PDB file of C-alpha atoms in Angstrom:
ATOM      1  CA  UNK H 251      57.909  51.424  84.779  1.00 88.00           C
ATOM      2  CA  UNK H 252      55.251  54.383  83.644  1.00 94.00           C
ATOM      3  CA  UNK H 253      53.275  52.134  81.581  1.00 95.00           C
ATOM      4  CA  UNK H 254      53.525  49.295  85.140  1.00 94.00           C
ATOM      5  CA  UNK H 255      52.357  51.888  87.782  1.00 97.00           C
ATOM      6  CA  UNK H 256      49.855  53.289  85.503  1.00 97.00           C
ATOM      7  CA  UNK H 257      48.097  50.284  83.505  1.00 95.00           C
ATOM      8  CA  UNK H 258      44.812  51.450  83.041  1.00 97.00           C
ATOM      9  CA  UNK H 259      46.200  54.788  80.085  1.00 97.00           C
ATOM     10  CA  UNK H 260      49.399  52.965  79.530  1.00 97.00           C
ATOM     11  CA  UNK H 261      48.540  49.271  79.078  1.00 96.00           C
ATOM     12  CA  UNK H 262      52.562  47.461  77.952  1.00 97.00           C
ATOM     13  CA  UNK H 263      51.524  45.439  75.280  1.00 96.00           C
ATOM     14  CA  UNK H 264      54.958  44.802  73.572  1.00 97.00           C
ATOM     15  CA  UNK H 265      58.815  46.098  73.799  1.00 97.00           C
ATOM     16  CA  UNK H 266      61.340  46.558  71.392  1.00 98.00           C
ATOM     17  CA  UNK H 267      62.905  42.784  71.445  1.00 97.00           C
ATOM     18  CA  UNK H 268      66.424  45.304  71.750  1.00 98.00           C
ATOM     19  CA  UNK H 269      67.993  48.462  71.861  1.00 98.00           C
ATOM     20  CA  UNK H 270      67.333  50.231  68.370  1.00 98.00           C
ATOM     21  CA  UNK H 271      65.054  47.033  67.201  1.00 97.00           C
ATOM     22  CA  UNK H 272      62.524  49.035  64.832  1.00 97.00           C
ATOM     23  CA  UNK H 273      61.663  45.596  63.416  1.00 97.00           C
ATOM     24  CA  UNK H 274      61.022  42.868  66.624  1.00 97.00           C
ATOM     25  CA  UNK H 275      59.752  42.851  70.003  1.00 97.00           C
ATOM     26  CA  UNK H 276      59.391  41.511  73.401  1.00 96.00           C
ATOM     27  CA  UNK H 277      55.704  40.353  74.209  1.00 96.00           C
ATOM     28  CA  UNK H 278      54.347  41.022  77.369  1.00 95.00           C
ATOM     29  CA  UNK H 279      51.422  39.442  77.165  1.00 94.00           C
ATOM     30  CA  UNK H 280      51.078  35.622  78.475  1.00 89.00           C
ATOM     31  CA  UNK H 281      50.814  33.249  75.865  1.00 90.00           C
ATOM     32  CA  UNK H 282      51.620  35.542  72.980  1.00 93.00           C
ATOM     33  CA  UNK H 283      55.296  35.511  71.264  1.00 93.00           C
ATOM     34  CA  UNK H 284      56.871  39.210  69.876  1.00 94.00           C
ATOM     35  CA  UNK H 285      57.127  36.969  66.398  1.00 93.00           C
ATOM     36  CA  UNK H 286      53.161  36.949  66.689  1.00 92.00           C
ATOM     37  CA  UNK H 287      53.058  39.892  67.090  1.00 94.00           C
ATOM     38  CA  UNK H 288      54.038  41.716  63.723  1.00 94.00           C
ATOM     39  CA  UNK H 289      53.725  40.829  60.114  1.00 91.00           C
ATOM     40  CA  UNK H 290      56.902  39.674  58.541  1.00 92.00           C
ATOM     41  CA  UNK H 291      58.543  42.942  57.161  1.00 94.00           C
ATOM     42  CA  UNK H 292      56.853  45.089  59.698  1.00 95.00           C
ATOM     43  CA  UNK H 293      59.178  48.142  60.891  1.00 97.00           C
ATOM     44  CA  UNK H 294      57.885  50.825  63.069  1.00 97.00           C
ATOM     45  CA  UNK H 295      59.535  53.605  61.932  1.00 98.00           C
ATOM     46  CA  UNK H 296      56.749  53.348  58.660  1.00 98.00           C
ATOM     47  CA  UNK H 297      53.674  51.170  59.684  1.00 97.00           C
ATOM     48  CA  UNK H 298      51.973  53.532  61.882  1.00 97.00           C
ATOM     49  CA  UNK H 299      49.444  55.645  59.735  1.00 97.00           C
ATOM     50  CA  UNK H 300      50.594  58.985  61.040  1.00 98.00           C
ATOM     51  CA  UNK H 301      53.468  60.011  63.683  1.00 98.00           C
ATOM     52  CA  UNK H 302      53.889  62.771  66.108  1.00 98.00           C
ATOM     53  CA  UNK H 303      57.749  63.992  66.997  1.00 98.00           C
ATOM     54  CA  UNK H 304      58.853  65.872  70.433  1.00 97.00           C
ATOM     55  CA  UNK H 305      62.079  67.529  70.648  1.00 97.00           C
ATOM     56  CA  UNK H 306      62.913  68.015  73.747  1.00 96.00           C
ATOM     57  CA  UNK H 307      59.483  67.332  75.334  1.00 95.00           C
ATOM     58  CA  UNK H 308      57.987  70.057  72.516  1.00 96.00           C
ATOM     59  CA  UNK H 309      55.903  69.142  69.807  1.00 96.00           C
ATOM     60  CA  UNK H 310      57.942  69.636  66.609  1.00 96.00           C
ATOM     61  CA  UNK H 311      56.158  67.643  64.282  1.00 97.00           C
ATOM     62  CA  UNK H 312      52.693  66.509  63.710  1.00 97.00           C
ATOM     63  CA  UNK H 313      51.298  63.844  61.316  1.00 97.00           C
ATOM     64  CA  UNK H 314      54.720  62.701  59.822  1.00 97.00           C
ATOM     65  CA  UNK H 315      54.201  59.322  57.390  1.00 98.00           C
ATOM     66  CA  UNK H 316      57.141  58.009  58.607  1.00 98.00           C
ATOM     67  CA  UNK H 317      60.220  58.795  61.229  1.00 98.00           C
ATOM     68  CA  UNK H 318      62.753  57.230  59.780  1.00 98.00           C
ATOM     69  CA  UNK H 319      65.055  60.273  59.555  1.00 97.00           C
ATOM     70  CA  UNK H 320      64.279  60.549  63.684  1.00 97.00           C
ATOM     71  CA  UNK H 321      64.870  56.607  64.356  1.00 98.00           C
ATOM     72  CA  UNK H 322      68.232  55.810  65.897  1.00 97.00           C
ATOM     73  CA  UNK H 323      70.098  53.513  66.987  1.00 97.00           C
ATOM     74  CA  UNK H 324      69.139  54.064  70.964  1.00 96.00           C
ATOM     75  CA  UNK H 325      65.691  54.641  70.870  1.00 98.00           C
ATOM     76  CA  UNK H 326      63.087  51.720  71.969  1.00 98.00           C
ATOM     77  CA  UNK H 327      59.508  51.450  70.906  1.00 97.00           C
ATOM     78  CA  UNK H 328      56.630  50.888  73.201  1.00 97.00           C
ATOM     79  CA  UNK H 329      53.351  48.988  71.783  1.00 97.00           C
ATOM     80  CA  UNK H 330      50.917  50.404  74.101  1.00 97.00           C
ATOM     81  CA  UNK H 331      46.994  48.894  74.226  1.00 96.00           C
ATOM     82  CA  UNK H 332      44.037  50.985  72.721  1.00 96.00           C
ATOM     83  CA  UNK H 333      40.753  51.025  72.976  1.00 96.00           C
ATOM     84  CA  UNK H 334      39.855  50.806  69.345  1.00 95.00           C
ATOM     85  CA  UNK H 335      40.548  46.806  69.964  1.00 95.00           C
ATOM     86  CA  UNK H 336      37.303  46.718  71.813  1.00 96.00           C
ATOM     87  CA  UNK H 337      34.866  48.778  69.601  1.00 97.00           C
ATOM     88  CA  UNK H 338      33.683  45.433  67.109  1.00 94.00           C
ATOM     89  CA  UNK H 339      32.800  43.726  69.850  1.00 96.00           C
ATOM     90  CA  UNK H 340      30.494  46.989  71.304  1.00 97.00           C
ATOM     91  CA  UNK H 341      29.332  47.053  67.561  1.00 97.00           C
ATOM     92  CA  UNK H 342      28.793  43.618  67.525  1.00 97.00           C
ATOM     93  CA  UNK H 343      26.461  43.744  70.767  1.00 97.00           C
ATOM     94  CA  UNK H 344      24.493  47.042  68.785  1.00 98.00           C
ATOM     95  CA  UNK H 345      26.670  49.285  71.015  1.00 98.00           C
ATOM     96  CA  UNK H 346      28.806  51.514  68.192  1.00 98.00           C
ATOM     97  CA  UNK H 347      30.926  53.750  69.253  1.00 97.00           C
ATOM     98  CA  UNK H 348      29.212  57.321  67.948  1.00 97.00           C
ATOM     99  CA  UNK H 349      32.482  58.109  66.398  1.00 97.00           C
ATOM    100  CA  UNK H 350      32.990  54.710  64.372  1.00 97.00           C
ATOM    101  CA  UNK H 351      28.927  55.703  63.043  1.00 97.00           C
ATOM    102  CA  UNK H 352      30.078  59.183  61.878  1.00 97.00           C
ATOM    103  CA  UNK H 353      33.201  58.370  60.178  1.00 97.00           C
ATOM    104  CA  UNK H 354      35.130  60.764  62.670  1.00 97.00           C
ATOM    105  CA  UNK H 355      37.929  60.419  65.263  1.00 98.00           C
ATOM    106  CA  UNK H 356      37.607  59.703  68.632  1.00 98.00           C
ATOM    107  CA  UNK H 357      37.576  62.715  71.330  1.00 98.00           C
ATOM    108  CA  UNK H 358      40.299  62.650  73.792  1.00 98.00           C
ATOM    109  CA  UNK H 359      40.838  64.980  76.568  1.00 98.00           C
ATOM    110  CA  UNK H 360      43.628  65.941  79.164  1.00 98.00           C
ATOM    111  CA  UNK H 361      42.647  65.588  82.530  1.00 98.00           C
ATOM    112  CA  UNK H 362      43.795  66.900  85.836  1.00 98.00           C
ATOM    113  CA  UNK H 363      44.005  63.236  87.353  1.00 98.00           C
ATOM    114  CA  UNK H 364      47.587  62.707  88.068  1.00 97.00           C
ATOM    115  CA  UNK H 365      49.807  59.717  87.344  1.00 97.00           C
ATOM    116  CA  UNK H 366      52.073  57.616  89.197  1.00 97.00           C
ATOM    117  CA  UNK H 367      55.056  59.049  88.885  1.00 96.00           C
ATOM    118  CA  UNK H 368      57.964  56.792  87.659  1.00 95.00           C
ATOM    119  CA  UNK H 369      61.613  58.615  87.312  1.00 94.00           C
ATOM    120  CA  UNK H 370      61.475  60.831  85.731  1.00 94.00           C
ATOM    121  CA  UNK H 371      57.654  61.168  84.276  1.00 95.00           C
ATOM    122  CA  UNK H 372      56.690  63.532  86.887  1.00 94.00           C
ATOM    123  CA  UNK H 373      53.781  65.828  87.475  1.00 93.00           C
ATOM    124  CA  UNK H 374      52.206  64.029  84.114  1.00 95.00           C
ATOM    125  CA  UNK H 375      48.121  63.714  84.134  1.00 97.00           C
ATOM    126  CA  UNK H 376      45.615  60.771  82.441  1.00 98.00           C
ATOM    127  CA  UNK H 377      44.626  61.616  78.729  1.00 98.00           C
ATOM    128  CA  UNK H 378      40.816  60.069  78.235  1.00 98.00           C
ATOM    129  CA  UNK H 379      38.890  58.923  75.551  1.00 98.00           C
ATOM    130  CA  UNK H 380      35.267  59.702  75.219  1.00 98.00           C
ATOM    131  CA  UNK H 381      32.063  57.443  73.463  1.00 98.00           C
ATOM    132  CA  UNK H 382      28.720  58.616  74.460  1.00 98.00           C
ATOM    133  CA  UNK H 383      25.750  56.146  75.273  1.00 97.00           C
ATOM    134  CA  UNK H 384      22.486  55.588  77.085  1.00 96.00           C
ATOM    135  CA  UNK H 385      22.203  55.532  80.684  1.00 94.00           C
ATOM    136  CA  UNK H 386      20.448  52.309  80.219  1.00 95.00           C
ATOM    137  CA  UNK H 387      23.446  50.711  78.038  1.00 97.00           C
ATOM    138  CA  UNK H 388      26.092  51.844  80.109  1.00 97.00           C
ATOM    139  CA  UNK H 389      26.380  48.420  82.453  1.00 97.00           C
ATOM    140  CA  UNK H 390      26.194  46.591  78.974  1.00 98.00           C
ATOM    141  CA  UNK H 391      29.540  48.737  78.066  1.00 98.00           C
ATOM    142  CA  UNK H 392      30.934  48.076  80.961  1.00 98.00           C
ATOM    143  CA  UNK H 393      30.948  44.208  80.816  1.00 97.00           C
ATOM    144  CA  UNK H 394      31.863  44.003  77.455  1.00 97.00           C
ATOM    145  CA  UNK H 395      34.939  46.294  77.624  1.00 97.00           C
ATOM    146  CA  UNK H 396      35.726  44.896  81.402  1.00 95.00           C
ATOM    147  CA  UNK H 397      37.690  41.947  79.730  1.00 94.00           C
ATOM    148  CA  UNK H 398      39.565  44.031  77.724  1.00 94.00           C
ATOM    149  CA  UNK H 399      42.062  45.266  80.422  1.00 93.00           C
ATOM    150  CA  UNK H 400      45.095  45.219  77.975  1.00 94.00           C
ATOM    151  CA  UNK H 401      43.425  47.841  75.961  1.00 96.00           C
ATOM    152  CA  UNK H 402      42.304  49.734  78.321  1.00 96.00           C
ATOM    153  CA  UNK H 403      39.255  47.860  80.076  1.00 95.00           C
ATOM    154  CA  UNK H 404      36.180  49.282  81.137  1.00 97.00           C
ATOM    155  CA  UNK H 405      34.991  53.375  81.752  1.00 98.00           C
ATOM    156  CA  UNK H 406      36.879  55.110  84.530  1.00 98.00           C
ATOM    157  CA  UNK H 407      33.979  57.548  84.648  1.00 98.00           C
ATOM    158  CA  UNK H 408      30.833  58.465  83.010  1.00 97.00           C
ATOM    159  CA  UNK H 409      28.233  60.699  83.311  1.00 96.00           C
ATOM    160  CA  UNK H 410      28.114  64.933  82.715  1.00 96.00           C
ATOM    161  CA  UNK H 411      29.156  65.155  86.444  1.00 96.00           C
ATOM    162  CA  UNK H 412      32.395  63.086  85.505  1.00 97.00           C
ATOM    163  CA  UNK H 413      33.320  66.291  83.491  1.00 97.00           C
ATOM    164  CA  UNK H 414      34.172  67.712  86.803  1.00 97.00           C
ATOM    165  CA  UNK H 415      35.562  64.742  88.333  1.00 97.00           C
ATOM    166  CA  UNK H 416      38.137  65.092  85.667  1.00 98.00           C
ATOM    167  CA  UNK H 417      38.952  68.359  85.020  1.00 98.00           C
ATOM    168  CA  UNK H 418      37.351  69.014  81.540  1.00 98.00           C
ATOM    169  CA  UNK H 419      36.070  72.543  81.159  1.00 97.00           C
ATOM    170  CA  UNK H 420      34.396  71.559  77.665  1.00 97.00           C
ATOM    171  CA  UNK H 421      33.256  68.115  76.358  1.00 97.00           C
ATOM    172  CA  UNK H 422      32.606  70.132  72.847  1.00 98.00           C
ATOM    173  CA  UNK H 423      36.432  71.196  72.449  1.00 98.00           C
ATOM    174  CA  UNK H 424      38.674  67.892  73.080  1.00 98.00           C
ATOM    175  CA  UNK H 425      42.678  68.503  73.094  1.00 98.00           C
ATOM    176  CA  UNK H 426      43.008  65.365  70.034  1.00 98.00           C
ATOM    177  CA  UNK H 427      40.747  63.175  67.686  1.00 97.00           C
ATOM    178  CA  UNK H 428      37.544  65.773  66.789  1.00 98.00           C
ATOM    179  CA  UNK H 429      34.503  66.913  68.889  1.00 98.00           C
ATOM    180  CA  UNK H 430      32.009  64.522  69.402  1.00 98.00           C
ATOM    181  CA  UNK H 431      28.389  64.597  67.719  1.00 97.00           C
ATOM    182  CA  UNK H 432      24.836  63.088  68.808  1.00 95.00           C
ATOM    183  CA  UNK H 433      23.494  60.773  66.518  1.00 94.00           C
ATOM    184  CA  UNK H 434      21.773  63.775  64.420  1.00 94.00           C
ATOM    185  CA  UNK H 435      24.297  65.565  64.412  1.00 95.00           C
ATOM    186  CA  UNK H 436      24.295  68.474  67.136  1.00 94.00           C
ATOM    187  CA  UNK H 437      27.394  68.696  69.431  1.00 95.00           C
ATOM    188  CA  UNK H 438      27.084  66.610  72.254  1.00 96.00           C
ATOM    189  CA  UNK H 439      27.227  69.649  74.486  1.00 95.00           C
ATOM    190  CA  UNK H 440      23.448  70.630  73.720  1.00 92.00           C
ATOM    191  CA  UNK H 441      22.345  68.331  75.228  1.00 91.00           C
ATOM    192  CA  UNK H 442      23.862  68.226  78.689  1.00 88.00           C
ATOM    193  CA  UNK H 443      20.948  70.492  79.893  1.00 73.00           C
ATOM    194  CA  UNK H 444      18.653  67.571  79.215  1.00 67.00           C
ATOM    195  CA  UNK H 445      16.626  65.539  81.616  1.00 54.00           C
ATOM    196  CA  UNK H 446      17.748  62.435  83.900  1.00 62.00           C
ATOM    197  CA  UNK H 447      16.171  60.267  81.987  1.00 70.00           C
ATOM    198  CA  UNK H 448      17.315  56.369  81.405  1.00 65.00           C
ATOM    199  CA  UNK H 449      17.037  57.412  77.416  1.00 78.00           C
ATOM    200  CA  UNK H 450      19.774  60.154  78.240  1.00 89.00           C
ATOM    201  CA  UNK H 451      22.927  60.060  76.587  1.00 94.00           C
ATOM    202  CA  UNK H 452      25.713  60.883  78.772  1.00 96.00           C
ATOM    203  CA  UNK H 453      29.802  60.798  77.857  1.00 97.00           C
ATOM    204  CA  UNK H 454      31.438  57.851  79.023  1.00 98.00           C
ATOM    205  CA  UNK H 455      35.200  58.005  79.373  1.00 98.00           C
ATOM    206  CA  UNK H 456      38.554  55.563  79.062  1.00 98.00           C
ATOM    207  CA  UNK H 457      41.932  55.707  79.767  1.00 98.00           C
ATOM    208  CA  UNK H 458      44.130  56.332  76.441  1.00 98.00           C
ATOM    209  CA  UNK H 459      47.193  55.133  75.276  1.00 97.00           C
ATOM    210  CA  UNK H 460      47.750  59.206  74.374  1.00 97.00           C
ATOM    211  CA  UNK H 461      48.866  59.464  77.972  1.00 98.00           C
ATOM    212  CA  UNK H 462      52.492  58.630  77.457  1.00 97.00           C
ATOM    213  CA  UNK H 463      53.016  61.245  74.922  1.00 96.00           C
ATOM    214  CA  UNK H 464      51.475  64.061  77.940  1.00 96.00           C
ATOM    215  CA  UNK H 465      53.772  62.454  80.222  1.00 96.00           C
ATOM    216  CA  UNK H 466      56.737  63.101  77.778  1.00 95.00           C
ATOM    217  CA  UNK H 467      55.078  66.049  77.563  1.00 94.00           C
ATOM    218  CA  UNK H 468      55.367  67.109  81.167  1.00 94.00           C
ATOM    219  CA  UNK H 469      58.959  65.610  81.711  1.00 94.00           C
ATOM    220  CA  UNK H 470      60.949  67.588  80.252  1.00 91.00           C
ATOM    221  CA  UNK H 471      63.364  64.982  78.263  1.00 91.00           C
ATOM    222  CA  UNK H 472      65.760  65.977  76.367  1.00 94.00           C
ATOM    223  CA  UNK H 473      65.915  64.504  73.096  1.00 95.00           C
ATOM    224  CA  UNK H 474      63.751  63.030  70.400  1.00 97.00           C
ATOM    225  CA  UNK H 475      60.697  61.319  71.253  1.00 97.00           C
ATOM    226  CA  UNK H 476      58.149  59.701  68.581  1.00 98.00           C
ATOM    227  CA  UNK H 477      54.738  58.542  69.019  1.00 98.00           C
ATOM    228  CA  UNK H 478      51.811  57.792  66.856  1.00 98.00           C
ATOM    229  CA  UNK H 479      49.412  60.544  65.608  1.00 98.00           C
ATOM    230  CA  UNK H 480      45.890  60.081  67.892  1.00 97.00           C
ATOM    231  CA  UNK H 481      43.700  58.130  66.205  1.00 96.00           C
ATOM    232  CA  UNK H 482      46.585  56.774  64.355  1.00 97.00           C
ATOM    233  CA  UNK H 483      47.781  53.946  65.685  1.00 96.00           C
ATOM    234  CA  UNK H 484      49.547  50.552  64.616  1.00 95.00           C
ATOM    235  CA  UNK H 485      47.853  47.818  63.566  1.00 95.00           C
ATOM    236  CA  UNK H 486      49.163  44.238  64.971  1.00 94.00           C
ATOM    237  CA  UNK H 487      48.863  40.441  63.393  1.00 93.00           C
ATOM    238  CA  UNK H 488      47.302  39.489  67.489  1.00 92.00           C
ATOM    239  CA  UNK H 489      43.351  39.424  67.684  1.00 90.00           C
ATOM    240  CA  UNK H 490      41.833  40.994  70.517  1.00 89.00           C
ATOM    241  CA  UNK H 491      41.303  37.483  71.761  1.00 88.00           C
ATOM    242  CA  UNK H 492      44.933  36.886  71.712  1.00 89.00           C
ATOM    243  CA  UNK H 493      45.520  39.878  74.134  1.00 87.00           C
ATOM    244  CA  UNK H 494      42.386  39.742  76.334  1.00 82.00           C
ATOM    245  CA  UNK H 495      42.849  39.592  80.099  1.00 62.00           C
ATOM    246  CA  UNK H 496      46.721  38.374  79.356  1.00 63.00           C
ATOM    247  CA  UNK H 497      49.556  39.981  81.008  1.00 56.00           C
ATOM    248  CA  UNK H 498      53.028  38.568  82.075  1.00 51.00           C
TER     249      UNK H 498
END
């Protein structure tokens, strides 16, 4: 119900097809079987690149290669959409992503906009995901990445004023992923100072599927909770065109 009231950070792509199912899920986008979904032999308690493991709504461990030891019988994954899914087709329309051009890791930032709440996920707030680009190119973004709703869709807010708007103090130090970089080089931060000009980069932000894990975060659960690693996440058999604009 989190990932329903809140679709724009928490876009339900798949389900665990049962309780303790590491290995199958339940689709929930139109058109598009669980089976689809995953390679044969996929299990994913091992095919994420890197995990992250709450205890009890606390961090315990970072960057794990596998959770297999934490997997149990009652848990239940959630396949939640990212915006990585969109970035070849910004590349393709000579739109990279400055992140994907530096070899580096998205930025992502905790915000004070709140969630839906949903049971118990109370009092949790958006996580967003940062690309800089041109005034000028920033309608060009937002059509391409509009159709992409299960992975997140198009900006939620852009611009240095946005920084505000959201409630981050410093686009220079994000909270996951690594601070992003003009295309020479400087942190993006020098340059907020600048002009208005068209020419002007500015940050432009998206919701990201990091939000459940603040939520978890925020909700005090008792228990073990695993999630992927930012920046890390599973990689699916379904094209983006299999998943675009589809949800049950």
């Amino acid at each position: 119900m989190l990932c329903v009231r809140n679709p724009v950070p928490c876009p339900l792509l798949a389900e665990s097809a049962a309780v303790g199912r590491y290995d199958a899920v339940k689709s929930w986008i139109q058109g598009l079987r669980g089976d689809d979904m995953l390679a044969p032999g996929f299990d994913l308690r091992t095919d994420a690149p890197r995990y992250m493991v709450y205890k009890d709504s606390r961090l315990q461990k970072a960057n794990c290669s596998d959770i297999m030891t934490e997997w149990t019988d009652d848990h239940v994954a959630f396949l939640v959409g990212c915006s990585y899914s969109f970035e070849a087709e910004l590349t393709a329309a000579g739109l990279p992503p400055r992140h994907t051009v530096h070899g580096r890791n998205v930025p992502m930032y905790r915000t004070t906009i709140p969630l839906c709440p949903s049971g118990v996920f109370t009092g949790g707030t958006y996580v967003v995901s940062m690309r800089p680009y041109r005034k000028q190119d920033i309608n060009r973004v937002r059509r391409i990445t509009n159709k992409h709703s299960n992975t997140h869709g198009e900006p939620m807010a852009w611009g240095w004023e946005a920084l505000k708007t959201l409630g981050i103090s410093d686009i220079d130090e994000p909270e996951w992923g690594e601070a992003p970089l003009t295309m020479d080089g400087r942190r993006l931060g020098e340059t907020q100072a600048q002009g208005q000009d068209e020419d002007d980069e500015v940050p432009v932000f998206w919701g990201c599927g990091v939000t459940p894990q603040e939520a978890v975060m925020r909700a005090g659960l008792a228990g073990l909770v695993m999630a992927h690693t930012p920046g890390h996440m599973v990689v699916l058999d379904a094209t983006n065109e299999d998943i675009i604009c589809r949800r049950l």
